[in-house]
CSV table of C-alpha atoms in Angstrom, one decimal:
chain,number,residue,atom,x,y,z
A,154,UNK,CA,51.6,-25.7,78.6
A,155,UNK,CA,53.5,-23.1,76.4
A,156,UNK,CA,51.0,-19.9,78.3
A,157,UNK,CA,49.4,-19.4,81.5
A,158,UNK,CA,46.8,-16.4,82.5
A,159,UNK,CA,47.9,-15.9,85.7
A,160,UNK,CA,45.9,-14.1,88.4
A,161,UNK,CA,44.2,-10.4,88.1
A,162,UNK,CA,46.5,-7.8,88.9
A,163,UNK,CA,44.0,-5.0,90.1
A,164,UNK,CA,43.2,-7.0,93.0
A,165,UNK,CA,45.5,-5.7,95.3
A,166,UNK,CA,49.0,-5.9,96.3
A,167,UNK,CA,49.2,-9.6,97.2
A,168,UNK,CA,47.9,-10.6,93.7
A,169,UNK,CA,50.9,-8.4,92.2
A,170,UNK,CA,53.3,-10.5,93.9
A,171,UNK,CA,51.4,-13.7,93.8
A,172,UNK,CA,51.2,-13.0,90.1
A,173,UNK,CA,55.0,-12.0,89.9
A,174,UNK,CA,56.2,-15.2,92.3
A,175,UNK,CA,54.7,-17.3,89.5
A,176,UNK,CA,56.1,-15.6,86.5
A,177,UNK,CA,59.4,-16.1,88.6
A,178,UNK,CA,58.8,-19.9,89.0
A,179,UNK,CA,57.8,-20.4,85.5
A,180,UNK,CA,59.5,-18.1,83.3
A,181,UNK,CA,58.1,-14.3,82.5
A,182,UNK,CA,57.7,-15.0,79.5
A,183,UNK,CA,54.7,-17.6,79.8
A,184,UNK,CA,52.5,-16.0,81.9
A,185,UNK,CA,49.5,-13.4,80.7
A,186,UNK,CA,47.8,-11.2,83.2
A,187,UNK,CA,44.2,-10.4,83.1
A,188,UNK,CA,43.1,-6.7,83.3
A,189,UNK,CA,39.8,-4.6,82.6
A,190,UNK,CA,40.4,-2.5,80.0
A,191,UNK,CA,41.3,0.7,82.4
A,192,UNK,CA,44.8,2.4,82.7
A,193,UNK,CA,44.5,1.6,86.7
A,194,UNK,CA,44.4,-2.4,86.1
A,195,UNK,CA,47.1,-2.0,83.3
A,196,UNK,CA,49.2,0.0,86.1
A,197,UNK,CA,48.8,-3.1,88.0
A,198,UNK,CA,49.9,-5.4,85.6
A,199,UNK,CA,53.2,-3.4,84.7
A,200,UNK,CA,54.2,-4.0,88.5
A,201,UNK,CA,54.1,-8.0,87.9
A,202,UNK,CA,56.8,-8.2,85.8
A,203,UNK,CA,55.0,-10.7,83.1
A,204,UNK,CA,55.4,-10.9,79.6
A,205,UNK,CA,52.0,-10.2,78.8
A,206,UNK,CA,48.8,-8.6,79.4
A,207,UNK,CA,45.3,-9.3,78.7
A,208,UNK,CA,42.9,-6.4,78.8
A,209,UNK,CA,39.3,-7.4,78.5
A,210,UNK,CA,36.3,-4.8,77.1
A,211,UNK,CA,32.8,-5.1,77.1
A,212,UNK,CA,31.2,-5.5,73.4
A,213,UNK,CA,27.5,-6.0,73.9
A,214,UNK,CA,24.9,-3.2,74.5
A,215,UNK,CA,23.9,-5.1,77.3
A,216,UNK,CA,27.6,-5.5,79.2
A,217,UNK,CA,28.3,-1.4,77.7
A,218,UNK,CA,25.4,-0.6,79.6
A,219,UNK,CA,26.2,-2.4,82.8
A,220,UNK,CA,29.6,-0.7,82.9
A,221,UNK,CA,28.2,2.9,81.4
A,222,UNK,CA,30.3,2.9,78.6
A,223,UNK,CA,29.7,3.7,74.6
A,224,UNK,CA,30.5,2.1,71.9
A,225,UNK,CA,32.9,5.0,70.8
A,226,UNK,CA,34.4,5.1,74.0
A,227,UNK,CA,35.5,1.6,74.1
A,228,UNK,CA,36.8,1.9,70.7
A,229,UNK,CA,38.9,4.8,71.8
A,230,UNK,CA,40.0,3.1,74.8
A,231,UNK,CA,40.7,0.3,72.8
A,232,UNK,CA,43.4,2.3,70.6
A,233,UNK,CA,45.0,4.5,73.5
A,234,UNK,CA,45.5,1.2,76.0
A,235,UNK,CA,46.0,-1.1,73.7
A,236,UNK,CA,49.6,0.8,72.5
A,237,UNK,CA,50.4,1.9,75.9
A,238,UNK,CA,50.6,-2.0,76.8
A,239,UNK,CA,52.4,-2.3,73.7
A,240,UNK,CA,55.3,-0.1,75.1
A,241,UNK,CA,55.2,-2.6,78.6
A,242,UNK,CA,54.8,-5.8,77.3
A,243,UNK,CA,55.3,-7.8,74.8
A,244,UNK,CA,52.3,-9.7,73.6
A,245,UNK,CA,49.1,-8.2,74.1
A,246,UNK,CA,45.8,-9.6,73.7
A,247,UNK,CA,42.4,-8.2,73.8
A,248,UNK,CA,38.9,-9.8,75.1
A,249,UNK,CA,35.8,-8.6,73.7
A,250,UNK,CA,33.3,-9.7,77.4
A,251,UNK,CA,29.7,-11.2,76.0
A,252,UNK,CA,31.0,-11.2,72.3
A,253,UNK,CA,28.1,-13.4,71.1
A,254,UNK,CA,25.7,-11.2,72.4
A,255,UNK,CA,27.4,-8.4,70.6
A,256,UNK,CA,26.4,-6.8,66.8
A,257,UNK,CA,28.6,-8.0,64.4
A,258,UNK,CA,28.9,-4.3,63.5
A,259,UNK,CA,30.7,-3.4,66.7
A,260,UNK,CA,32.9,-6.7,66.9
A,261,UNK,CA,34.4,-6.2,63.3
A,262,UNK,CA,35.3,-2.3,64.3
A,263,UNK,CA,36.7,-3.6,67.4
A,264,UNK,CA,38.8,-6.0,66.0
A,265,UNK,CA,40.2,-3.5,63.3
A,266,UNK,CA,40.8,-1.4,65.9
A,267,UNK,CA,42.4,-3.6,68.2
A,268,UNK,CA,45.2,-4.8,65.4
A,269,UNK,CA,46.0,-1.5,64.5
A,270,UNK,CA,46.7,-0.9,67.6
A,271,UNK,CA,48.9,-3.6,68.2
A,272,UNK,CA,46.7,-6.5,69.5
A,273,UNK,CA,48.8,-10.0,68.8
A,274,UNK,CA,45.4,-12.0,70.0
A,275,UNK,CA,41.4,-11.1,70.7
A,276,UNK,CA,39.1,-13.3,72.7
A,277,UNK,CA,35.5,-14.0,71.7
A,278,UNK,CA,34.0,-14.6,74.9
A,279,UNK,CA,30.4,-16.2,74.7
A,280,UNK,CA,30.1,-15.4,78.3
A,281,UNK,CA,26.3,-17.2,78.7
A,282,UNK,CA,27.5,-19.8,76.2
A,283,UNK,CA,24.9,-18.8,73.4
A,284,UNK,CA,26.6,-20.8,70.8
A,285,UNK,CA,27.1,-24.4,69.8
A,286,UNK,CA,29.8,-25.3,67.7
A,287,UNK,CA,28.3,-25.1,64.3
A,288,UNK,CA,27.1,-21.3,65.1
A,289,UNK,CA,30.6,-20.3,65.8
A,290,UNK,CA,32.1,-20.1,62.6
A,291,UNK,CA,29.7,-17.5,61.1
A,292,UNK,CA,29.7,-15.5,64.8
A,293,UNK,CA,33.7,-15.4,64.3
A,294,UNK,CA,33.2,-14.0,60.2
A,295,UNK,CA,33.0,-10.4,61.8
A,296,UNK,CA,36.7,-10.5,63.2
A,297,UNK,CA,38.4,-12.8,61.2
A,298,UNK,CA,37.1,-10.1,58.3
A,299,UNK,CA,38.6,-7.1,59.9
A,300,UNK,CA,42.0,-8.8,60.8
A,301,UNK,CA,43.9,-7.5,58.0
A,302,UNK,CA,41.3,-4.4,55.8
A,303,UNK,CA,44.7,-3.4,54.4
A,304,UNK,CA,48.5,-4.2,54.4
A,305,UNK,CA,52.1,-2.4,53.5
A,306,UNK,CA,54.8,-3.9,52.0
A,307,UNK,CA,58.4,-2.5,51.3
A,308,UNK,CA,60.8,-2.9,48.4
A,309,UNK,CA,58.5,-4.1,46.0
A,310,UNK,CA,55.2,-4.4,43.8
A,311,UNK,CA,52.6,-6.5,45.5
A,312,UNK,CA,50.5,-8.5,42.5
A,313,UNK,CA,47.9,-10.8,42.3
A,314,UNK,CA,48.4,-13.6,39.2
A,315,UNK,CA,45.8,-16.4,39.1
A,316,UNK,CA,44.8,-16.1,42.9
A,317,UNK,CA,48.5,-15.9,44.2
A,318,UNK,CA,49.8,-12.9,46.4
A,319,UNK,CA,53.8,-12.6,44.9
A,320,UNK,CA,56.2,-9.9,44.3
A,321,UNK,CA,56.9,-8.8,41.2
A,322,UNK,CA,59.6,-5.8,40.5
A,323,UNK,CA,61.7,-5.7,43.4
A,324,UNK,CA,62.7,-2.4,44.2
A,325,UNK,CA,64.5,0.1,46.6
A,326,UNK,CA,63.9,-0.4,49.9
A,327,UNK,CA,62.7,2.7,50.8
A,328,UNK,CA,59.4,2.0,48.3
A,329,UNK,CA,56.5,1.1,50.0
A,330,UNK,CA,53.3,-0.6,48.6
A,331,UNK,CA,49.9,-0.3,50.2
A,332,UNK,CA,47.3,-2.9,49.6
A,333,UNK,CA,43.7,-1.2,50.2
A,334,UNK,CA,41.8,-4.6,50.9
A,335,UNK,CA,43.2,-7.7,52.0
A,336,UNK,CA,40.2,-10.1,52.8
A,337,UNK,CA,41.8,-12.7,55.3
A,338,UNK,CA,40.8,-16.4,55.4
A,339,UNK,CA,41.2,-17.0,59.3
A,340,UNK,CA,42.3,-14.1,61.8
A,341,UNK,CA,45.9,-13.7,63.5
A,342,UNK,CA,49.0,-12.5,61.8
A,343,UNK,CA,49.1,-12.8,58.0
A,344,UNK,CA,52.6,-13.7,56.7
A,345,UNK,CA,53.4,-12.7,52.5
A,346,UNK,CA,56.5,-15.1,51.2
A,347,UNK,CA,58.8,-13.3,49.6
């Protein structure tokens, strides 16, 4: 089992060091800790000593109204935690709670949001298991769309010949190339081979 999710941090002081006693056992690096998406539960986390944090936000109207929370808020929460935990850890993932309950509008803004802001991994929870497994493909379209909108390469010009991504003209270092729209074929981190 290469990762673990180990435990929920902002439960208290024994969960900290329950939490940290098995990221000693096992090796900080495979162990994820689960947070709400607040700056307390991220504080709690930091104090485990994992490797990784997972900081979960609700995405349907239905869970944003349970928690009082606006679309625009979470987004912006989304941005400003999601780097801070960037700083502490080193992987960070982010849950969207009740995803297949959620517009598709709203997950595909929070999934661009959430890699730009440094996200390595998102969730899709279907927390009342609306889906079967032949309706999850086209409820996961909306993220795996906004994975990569755009991309930035250096040292070179980024072309397109016969359906291939290559560079052509390598150049200074210091160039930089910006590709406006990059539509992705699954989500995660997109690799160009040079």
């Amino acid at each position: 089992v290469p990762e673990l999710e180990v435990g929920v941090p902002a439960m208290g002081l024994d969960a900290v060091a329950d939490i940290a006693a098995v990221a000693a056992a096992v090796g900080r690096e495979r162990v994820v800790t689960w947070c709400r998406g607040t700056e307390t539960d991220l504080a709690a986390a930091e104090k485990t000593g994992v490797a990784a944090v997972h900081l979960s936000f609700a995405s349907s109207r239905l869970h944003q109204d349970i928690w009082r929370q606006e679309a625009e808020e979470i987004l912006a929460r989304v941005r400003v935690l999601v780097a801070h935990a960037r700083e502490k850890f080193e992987r960070v993932y982010v849950g969207a709670q009740d995803a297949s309950r959620a517009s598709p509008e709203f997950l595909a803004e929070f999934a661009r949001v959430a890699w730009e802001a440094g996200a390595q991994r998102i969730r899709y929870a279907d927390t009342v298991g609306r889906l079967v497994p032949g309706r999850l493909a086209e409820a996961l379209k909306p993220i795996q769309m906004a994975a990569a909108v755009s991309s930035v390469a250096n040292g070179g010009t980024l072309v397109n010949q016969y359906g291939r991504w290559h560079y052509q003209d390598w150049g200074d270092p210091s160039h930089t190339l910006t590709v406006p729209s990059f539509v992705p074929s699954h989500s995660g981190l997109h690799y160009l081979q040079l």
